Structure formats: C-alpha cells, structure tokens
mmCIF file with all atom_site columns, C-alpha atoms in Angstrom:
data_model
loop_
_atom_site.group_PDB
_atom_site.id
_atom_site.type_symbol
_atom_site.label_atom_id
_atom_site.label_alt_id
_atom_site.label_comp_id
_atom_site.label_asym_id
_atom_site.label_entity_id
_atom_site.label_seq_id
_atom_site.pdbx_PDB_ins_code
_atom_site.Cartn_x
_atom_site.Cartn_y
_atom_site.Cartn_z
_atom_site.occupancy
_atom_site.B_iso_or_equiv
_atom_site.pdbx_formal_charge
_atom_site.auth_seq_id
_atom_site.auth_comp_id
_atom_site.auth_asym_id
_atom_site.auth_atom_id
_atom_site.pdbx_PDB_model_num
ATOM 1   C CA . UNK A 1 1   ? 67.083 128.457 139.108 1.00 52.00 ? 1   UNK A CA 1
ATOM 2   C CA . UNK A 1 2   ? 67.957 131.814 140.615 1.00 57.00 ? 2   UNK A CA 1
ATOM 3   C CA . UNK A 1 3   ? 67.634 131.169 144.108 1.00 64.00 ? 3   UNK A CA 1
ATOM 4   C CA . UNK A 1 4   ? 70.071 128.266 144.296 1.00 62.00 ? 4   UNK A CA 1
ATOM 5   C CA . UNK A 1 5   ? 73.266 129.465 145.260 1.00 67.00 ? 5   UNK A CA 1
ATOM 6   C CA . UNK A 1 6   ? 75.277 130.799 142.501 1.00 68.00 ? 6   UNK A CA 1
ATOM 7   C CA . UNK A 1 7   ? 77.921 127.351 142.713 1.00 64.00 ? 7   UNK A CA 1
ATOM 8   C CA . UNK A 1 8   ? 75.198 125.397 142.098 1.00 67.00 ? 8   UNK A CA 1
ATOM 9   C CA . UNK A 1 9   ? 74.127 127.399 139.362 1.00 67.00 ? 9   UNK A CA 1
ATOM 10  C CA . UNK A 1 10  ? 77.121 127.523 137.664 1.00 66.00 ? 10  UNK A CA 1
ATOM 11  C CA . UNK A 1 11  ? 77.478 123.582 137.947 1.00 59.00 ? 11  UNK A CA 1
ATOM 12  C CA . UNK A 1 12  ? 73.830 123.123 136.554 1.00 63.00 ? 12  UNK A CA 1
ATOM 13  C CA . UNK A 1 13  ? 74.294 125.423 133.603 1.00 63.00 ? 13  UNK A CA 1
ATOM 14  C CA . UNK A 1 14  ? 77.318 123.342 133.193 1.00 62.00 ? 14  UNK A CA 1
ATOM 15  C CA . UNK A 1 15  ? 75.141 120.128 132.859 1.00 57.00 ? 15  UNK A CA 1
ATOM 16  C CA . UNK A 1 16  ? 72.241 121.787 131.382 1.00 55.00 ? 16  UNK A CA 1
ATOM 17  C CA . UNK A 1 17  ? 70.660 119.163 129.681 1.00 51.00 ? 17  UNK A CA 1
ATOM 18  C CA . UNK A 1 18  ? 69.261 119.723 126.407 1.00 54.00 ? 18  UNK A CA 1
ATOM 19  C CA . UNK A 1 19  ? 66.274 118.010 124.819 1.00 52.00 ? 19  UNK A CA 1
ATOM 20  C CA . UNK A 1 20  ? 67.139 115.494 122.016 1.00 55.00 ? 20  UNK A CA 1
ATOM 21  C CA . UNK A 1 21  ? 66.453 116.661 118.905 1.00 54.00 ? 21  UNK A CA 1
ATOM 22  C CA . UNK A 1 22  ? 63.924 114.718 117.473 1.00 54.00 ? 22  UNK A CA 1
ATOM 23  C CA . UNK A 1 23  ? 64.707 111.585 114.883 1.00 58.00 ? 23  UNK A CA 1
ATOM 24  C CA . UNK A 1 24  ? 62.390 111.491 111.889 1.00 52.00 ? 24  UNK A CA 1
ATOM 25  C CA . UNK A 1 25  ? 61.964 108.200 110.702 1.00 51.00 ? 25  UNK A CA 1
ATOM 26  C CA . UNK A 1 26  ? 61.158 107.754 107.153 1.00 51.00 ? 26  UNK A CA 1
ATOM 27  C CA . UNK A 1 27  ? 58.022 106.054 106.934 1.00 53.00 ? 27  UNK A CA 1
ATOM 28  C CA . UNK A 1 28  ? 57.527 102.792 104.830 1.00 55.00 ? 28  UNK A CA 1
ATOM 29  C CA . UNK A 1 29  ? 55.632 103.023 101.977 1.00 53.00 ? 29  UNK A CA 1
ATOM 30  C CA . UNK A 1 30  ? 52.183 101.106 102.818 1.00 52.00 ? 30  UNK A CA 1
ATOM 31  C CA . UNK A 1 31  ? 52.395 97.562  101.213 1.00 55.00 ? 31  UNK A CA 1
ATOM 32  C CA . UNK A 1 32  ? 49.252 97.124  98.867  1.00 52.00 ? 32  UNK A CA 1
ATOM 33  C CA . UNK A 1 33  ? 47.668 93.877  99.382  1.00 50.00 ? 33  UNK A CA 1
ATOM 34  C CA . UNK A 1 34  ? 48.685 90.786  98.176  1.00 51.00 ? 34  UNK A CA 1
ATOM 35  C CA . UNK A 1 35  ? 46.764 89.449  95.348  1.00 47.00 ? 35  UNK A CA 1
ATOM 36  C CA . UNK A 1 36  ? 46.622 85.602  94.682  1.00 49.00 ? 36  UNK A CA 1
ATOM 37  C CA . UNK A 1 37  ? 46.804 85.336  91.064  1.00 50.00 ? 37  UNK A CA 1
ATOM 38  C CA . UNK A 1 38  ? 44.250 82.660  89.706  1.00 48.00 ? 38  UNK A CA 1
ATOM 39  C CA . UNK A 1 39  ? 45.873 81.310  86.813  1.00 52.00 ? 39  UNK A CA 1
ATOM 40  C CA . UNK A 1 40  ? 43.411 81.438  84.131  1.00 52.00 ? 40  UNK A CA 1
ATOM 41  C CA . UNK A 1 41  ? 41.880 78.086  82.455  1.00 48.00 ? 41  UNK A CA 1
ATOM 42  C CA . UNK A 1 42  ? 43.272 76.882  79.275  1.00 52.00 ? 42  UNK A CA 1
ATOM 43  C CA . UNK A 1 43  ? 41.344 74.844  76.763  1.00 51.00 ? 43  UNK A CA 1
ATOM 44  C CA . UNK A 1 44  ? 42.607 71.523  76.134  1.00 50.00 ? 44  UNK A CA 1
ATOM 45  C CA . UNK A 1 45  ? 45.126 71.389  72.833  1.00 53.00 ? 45  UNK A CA 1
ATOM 46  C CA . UNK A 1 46  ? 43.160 70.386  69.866  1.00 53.00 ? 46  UNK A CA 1
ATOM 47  C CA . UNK A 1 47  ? 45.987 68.445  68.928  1.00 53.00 ? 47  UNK A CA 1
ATOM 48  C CA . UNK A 1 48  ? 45.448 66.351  72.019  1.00 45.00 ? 48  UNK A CA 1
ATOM 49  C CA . UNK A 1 49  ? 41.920 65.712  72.006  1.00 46.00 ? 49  UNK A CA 1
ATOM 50  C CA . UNK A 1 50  ? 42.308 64.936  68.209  1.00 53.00 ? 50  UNK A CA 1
ATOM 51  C CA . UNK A 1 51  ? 44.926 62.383  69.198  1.00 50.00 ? 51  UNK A CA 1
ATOM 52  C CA . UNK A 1 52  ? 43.096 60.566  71.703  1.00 51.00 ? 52  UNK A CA 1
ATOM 53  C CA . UNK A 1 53  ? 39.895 60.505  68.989  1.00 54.00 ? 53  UNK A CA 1
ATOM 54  C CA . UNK A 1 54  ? 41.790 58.804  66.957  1.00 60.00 ? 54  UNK A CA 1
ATOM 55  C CA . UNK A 1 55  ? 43.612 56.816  68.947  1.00 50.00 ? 55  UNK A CA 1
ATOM 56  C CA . UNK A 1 56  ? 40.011 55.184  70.178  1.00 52.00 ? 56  UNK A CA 1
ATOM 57  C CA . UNK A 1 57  ? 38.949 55.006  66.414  1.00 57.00 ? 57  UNK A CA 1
ATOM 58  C CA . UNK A 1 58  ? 41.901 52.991  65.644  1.00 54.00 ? 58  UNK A CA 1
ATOM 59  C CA . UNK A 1 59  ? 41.746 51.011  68.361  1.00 50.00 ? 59  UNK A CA 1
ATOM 60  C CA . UNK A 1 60  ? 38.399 49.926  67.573  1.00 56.00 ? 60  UNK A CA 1
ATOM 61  C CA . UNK A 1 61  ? 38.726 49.735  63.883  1.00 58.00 ? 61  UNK A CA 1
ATOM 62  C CA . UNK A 1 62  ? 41.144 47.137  64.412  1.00 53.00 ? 62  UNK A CA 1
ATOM 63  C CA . UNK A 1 63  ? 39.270 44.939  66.652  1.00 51.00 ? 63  UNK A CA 1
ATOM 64  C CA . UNK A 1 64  ? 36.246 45.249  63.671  1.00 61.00 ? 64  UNK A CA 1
ATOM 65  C CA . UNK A 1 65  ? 39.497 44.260  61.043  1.00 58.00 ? 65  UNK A CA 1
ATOM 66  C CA . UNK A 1 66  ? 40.298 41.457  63.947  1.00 50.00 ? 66  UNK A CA 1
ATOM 67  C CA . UNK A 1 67  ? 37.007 40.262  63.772  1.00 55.00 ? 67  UNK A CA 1
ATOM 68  C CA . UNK A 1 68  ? 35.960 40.207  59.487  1.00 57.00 ? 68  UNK A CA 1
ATOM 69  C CA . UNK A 1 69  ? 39.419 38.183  59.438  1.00 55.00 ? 69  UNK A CA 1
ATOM 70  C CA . UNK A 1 70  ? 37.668 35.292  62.034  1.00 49.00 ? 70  UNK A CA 1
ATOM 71  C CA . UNK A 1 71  ? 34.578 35.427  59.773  1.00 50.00 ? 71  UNK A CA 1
ATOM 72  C CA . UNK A 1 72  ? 36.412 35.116  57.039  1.00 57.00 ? 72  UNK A CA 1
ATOM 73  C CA . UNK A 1 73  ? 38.512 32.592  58.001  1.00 50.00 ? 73  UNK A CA 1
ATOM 74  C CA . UNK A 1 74  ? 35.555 30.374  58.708  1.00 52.00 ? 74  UNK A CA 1
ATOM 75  C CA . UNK A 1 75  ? 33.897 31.301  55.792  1.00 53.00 ? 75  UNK A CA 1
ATOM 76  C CA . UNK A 1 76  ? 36.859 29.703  53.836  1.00 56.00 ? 76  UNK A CA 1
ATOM 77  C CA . UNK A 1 77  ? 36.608 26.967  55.741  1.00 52.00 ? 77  UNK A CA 1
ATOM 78  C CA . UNK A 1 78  ? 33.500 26.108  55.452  1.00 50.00 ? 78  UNK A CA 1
ATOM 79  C CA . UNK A 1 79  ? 34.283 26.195  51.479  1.00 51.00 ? 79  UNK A CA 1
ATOM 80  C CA . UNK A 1 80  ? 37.826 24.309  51.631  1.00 50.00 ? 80  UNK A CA 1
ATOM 81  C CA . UNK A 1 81  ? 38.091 22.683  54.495  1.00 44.00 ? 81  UNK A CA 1
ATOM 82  C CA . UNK A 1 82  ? 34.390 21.173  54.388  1.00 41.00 ? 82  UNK A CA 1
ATOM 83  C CA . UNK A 1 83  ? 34.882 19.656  50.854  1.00 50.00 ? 83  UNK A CA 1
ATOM 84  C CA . UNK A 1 84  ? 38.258 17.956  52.231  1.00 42.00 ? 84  UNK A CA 1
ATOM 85  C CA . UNK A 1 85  ? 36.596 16.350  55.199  1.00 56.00 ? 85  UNK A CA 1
ATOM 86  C CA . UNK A 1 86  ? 39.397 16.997  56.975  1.00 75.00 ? 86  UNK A CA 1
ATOM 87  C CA . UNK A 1 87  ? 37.515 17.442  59.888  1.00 88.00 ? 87  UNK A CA 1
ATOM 88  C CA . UNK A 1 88  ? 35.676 14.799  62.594  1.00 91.00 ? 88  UNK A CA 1
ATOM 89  C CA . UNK A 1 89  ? 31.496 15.415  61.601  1.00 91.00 ? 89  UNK A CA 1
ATOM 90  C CA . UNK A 1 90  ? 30.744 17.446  65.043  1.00 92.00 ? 90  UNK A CA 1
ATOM 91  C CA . UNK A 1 91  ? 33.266 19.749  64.073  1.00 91.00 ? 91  UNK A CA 1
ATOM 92  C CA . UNK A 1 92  ? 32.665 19.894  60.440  1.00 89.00 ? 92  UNK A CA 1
ATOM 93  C CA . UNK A 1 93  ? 28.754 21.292  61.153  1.00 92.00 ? 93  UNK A CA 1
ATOM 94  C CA . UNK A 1 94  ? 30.035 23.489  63.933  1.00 90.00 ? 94  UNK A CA 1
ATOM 95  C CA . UNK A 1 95  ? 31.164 25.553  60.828  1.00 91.00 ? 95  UNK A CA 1
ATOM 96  C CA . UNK A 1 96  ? 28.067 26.374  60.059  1.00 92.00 ? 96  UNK A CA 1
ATOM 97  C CA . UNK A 1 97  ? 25.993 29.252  60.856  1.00 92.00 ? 97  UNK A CA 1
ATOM 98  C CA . UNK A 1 98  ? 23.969 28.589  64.617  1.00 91.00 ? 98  UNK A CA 1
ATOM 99  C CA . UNK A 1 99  ? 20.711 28.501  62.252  1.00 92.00 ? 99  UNK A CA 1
ATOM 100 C CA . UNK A 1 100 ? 21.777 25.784  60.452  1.00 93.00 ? 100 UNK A CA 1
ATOM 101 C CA . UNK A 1 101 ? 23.732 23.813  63.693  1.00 94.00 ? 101 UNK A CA 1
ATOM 102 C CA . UNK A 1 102 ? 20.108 23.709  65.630  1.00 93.00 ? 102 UNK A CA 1
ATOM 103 C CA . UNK A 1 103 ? 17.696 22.454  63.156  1.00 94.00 ? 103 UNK A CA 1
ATOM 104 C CA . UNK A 1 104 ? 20.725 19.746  62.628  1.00 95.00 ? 104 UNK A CA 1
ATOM 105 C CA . UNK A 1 105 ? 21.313 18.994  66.487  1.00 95.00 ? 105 UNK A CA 1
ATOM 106 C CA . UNK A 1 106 ? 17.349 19.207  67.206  1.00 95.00 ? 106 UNK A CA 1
ATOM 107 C CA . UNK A 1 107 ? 16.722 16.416  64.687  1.00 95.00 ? 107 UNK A CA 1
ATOM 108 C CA . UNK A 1 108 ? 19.068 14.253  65.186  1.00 96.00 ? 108 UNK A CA 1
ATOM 109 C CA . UNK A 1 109 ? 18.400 14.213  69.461  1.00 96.00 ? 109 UNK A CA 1
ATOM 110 C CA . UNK A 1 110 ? 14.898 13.145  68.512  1.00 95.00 ? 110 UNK A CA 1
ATOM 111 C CA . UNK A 1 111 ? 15.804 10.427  66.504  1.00 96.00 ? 111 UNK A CA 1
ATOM 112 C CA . UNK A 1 112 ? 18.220 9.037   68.797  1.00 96.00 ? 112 UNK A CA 1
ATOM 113 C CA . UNK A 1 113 ? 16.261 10.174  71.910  1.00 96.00 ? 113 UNK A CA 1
ATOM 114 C CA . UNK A 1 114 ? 13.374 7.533   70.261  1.00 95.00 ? 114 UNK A CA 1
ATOM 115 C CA . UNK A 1 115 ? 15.964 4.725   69.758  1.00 95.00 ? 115 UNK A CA 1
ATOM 116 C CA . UNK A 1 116 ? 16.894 5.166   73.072  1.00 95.00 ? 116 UNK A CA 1
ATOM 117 C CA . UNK A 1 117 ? 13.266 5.017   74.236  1.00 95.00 ? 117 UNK A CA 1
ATOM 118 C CA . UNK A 1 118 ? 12.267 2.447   72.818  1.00 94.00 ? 118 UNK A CA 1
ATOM 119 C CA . UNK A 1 119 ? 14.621 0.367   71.053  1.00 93.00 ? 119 UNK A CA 1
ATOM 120 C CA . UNK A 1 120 ? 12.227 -2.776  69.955  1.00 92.00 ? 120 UNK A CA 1
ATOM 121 C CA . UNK A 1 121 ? 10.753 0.069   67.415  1.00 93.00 ? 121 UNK A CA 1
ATOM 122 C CA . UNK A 1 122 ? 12.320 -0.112  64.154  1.00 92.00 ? 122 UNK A CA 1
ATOM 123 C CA . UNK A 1 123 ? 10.085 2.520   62.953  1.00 92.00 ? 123 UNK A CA 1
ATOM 124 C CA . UNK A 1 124 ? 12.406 4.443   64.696  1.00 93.00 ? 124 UNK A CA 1
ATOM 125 C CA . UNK A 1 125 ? 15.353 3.122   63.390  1.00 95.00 ? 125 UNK A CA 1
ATOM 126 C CA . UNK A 1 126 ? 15.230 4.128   60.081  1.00 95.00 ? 126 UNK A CA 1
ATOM 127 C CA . UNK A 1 127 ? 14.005 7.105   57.959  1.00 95.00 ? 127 UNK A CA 1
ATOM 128 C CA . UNK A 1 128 ? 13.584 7.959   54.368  1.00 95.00 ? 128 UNK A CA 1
ATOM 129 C CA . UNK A 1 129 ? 15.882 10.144  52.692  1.00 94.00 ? 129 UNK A CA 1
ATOM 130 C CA . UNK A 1 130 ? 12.682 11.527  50.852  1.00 94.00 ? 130 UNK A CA 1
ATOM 131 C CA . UNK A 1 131 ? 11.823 13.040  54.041  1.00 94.00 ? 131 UNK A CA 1
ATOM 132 C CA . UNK A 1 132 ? 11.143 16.595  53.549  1.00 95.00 ? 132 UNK A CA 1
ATOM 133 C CA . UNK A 1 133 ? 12.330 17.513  57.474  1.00 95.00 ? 133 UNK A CA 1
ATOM 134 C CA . UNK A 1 134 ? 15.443 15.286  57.035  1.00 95.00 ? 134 UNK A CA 1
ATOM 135 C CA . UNK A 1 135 ? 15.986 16.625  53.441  1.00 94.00 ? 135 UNK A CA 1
ATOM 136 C CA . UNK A 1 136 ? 15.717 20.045  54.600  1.00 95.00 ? 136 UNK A CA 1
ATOM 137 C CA . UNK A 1 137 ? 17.591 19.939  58.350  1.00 94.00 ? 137 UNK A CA 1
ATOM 138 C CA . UNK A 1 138 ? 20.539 17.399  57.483  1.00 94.00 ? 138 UNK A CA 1
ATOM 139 C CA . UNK A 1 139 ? 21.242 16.316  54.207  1.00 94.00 ? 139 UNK A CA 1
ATOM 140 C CA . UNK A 1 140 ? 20.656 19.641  52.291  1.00 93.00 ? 140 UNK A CA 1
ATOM 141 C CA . UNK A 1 141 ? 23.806 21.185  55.128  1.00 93.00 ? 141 UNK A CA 1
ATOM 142 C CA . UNK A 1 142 ? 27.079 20.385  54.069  1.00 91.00 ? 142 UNK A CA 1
ATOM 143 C CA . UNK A 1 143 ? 28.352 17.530  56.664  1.00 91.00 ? 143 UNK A CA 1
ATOM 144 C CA . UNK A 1 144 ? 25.118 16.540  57.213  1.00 93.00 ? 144 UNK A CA 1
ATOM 145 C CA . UNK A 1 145 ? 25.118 12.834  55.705  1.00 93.00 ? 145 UNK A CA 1
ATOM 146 C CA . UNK A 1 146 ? 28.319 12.482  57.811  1.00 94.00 ? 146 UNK A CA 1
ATOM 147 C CA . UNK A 1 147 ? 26.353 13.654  60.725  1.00 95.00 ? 147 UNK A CA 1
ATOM 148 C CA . UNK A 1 148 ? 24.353 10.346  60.570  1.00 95.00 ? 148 UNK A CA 1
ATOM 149 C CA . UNK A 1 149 ? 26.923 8.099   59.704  1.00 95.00 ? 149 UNK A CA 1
ATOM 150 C CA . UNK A 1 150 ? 28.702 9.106   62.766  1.00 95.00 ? 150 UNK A CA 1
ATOM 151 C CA . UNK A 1 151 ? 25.311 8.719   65.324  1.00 95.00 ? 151 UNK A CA 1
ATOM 152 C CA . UNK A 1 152 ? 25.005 5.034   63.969  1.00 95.00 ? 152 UNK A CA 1
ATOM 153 C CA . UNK A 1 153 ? 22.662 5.191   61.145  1.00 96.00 ? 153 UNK A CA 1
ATOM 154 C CA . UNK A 1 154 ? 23.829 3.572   57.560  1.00 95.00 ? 154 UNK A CA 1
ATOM 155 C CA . UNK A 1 155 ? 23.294 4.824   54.270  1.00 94.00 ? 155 UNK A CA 1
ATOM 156 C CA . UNK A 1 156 ? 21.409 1.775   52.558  1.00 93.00 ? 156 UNK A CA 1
ATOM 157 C CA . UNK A 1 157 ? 20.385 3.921   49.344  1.00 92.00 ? 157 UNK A CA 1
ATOM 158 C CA . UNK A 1 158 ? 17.410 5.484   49.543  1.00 93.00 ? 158 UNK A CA 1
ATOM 159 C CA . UNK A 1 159 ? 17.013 5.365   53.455  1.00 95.00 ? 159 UNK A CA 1
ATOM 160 C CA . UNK A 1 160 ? 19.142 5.964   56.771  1.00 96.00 ? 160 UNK A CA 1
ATOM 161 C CA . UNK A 1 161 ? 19.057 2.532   59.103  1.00 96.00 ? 161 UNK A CA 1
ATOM 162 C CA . UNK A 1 162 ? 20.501 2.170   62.023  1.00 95.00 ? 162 UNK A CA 1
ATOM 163 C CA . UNK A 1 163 ? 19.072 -1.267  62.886  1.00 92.00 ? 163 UNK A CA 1
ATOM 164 C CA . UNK A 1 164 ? 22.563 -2.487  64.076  1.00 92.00 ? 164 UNK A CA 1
ATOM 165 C CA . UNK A 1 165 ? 22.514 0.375   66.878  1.00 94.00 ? 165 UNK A CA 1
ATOM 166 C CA . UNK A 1 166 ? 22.977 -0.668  70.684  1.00 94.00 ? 166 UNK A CA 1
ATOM 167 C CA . UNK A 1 167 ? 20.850 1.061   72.784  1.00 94.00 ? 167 UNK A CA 1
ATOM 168 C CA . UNK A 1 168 ? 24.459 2.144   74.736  1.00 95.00 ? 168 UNK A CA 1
ATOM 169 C CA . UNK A 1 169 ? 26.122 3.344   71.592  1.00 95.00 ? 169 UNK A CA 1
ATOM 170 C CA . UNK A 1 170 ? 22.854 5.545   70.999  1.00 95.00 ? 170 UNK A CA 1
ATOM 171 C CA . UNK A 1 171 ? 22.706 6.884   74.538  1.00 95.00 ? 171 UNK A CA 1
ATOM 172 C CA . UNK A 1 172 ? 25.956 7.679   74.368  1.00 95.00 ? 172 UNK A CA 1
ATOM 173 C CA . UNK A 1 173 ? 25.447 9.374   71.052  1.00 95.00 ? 173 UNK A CA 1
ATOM 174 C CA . UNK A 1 174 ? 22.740 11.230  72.432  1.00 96.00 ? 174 UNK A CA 1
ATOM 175 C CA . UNK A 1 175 ? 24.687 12.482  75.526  1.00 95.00 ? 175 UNK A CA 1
ATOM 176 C CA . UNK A 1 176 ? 27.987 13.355  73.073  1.00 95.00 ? 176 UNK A CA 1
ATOM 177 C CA . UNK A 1 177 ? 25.682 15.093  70.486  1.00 95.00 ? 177 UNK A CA 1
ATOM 178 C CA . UNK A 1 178 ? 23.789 17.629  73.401  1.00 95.00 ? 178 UNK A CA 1
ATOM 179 C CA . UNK A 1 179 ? 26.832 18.469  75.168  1.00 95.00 ? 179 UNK A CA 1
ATOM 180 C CA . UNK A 1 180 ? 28.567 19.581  71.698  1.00 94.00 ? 180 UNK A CA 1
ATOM 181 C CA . UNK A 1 181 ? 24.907 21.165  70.742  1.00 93.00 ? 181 UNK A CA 1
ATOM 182 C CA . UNK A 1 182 ? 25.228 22.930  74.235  1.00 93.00 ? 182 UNK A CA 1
ATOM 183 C CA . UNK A 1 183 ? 28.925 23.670  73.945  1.00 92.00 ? 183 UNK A CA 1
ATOM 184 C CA . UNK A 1 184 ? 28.026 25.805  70.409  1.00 91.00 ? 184 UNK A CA 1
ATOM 185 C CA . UNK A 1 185 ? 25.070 27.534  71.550  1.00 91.00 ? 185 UNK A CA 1
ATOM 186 C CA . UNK A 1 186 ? 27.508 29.044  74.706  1.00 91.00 ? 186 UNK A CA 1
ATOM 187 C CA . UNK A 1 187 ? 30.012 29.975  71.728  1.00 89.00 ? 187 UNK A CA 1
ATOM 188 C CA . UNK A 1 188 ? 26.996 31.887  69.675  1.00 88.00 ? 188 UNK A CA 1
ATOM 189 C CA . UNK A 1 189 ? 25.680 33.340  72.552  1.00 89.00 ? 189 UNK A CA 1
ATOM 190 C CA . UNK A 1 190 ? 29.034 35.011  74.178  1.00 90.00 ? 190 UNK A CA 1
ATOM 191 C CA . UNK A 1 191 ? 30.132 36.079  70.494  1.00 88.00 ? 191 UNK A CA 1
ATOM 192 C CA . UNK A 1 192 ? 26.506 38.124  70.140  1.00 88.00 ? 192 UNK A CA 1
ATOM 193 C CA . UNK A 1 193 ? 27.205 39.358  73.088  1.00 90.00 ? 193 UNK A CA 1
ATOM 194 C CA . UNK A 1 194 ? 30.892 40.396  72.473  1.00 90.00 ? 194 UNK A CA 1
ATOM 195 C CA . UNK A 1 195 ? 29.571 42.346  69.359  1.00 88.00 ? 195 UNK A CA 1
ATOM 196 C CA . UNK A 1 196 ? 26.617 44.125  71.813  1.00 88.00 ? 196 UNK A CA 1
ATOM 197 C CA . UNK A 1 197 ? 29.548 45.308  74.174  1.00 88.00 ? 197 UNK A CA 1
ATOM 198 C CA . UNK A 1 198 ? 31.733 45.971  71.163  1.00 86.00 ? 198 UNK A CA 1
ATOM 199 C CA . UNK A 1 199 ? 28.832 48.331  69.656  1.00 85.00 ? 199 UNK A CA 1
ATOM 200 C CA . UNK A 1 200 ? 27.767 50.280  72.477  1.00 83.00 ? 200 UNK A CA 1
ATOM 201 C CA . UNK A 1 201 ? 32.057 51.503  73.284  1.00 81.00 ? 201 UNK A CA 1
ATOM 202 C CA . UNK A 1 202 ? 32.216 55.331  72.611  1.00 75.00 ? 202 UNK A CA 1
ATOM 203 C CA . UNK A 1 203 ? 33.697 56.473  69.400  1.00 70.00 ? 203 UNK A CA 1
ATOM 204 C CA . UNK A 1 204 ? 35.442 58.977  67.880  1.00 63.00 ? 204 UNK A CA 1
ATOM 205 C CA . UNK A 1 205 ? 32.629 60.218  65.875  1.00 66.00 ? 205 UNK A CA 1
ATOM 206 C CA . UNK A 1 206 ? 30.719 62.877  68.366  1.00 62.00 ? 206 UNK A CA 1
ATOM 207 C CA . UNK A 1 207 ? 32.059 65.899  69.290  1.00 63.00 ? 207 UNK A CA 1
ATOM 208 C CA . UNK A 1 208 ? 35.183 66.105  71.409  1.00 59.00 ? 208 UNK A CA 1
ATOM 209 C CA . UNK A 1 209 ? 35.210 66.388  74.862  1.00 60.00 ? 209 UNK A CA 1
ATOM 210 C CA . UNK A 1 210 ? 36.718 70.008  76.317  1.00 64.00 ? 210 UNK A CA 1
ATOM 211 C CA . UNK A 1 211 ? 39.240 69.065  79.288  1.00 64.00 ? 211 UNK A CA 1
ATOM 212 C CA . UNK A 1 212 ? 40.659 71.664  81.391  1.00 66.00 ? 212 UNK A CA 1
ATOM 213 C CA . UNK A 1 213 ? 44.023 71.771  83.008  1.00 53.00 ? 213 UNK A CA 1
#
C-alpha cells in the first residue's frame, strides 16, 4: 500500500473494506429418530366372547326346543288323532315310527305284487288273520286293518279277501302304496340326517376362542 501514490492511498483507506464479522448460526438440536409405535395387542373382552357363546348356545337350544315340539306333536297324534281316524290310511301309518311303516309297506307290496302276478290264484287273495307275519306287521300297528281295507282286501271275520280285486285296481294300489313307501323313507332319511348336521355344529361348551384386535 505504500508505494501507491499518497491520493490513492488516502481514497483506499477511505474504502478500506473490512471483513464481515462472522454470523453464528445456532445449530438445531439433532432430531432423534422417529419411532413407529406398534400398538400393543389387546385380548378380546370376555364379555364379548361370553356373548357370542351364548348366543350360539341359544341358538341351538332352540332349534333342539323346535324340534321335541315336532316329536311331540306327532306323538299326540299318533294318540288322538289315530283313534279319531281323521286321517286317509296312508297318512294315518305315516305316523308311525319308520320301523313300524316298512314291515307295514313291505307286506302289503308282496301281497298285492302276487295278485298282480298272478291274479287266477286265490291263494293269493286272501290271508288269515291268524297269521303270525300279518298279526305282527299290520294288524298289531294302529291303522293297520285300515291299511287293507284301503288296498282292496275285505274283512270277512276271521280272514282278509280281496277276491273282488281287479287286477288294475291292485296295480294301481301297488304303484300308490311304493311311491308313498318311497316318499317316507326320503322324509326319515333327510330328518337323520338333519340331526347328524345338527350334532356335529360347534357349541358353546369348549373353551373360548382368544380373538385379537
């Protein structure tokens, strides 16, 4: 600087530039990492699980209460309704339990299954009541005697006839008496296997099942 001229010195001191003072800038405190909070599981309310226990015991109690009141409706009938004879024959047996309906059905298709056959035979045309199958299959079953009297044969005393019997009327007996036979077998069979399905549905009798959420 001293061996510029002393106007140019003067000029530059009068300009001298001076270094900024520095600027301190407060630093941020560091940010601590963010942490997803995992919300912790919660048991299921007791209260809840108890509900829904009961709720399915109910539920199933009922269709058991649904059901005793369909057997015992029938069992009445088969009591009240039987006696009054209110009812056509077909429908009068199909009160009875399947055991009973079967030996009933089975018996009587053979004897008109024979008339049809061979209707010259009057063996086959009549039958003793003394018979210890007929004794035991129809006429010891409440309706069964009307059973007959309905397929053709005639109560002559001490022996079923049906000697007046077309061959027609029987066949069409015959075909009548298997499709009912057939009709109440389906009935049995779909009602055993309502009561499987019904018996193997979860109660509320094991332990309840933990749920999370």
């Amino acid at each position: 600087l001293w061996r510029l001229p002393t106007i140019l010195q003067l000029h530059l001191k009068r300009f001298e530039w001076k270094q900024p003072a520095a600027r301190t800038v407060a630093a941020k405190p560091a940010e601590s990492p963010t942490v997803l909070m995992t919300e912790e599981p919660k048991p299921a309310d007791s209260g809840y699980v108890a509900a829904s226990a009961e709720a399915t015991k109910n539920s199933t109690a009922a269709a058991d209460a649904a059901e005793a009141r369909i057997v015992d409706t029938i069992a009445e009938n088969r009591d009240s309704v039987t006696e009054a004879k209110e009812l056509p024959p077909l429908d009068h047996v199909a009160l009875l339990p399947w055991e009973q309906q079967e030996k009933a059905y089975g018996l009587l298709l053979r004897l008109l299954d024979k008339i049809v056959k061979q209707p010259s035979e009057a063996k086959f045309r009549s039958v003793g009541k003394t018979s210890a199958v007929l004794q035991r299959d129809l006429l010891e079953i409440k309706g069964g005697s009307r059973l007959l009297l309905w397929a053709g044969f005639q109560d002559t005393g001490d022996r079923f006839d049906a000697l007046h019997l077309s061959t027609d009327e029987a066949e069409s007996r015959y075909r009548e008496l298997k499709a009912h036979a057939e009709s109440s077998w389906r009935r049995q069979r779909d009602a055993r296997i309502e009561a499987e399905r019904r018996r193997s549905l979860p109660t509320a009798d094991g332990k309840p099942i933990r749920r999370w959420g």
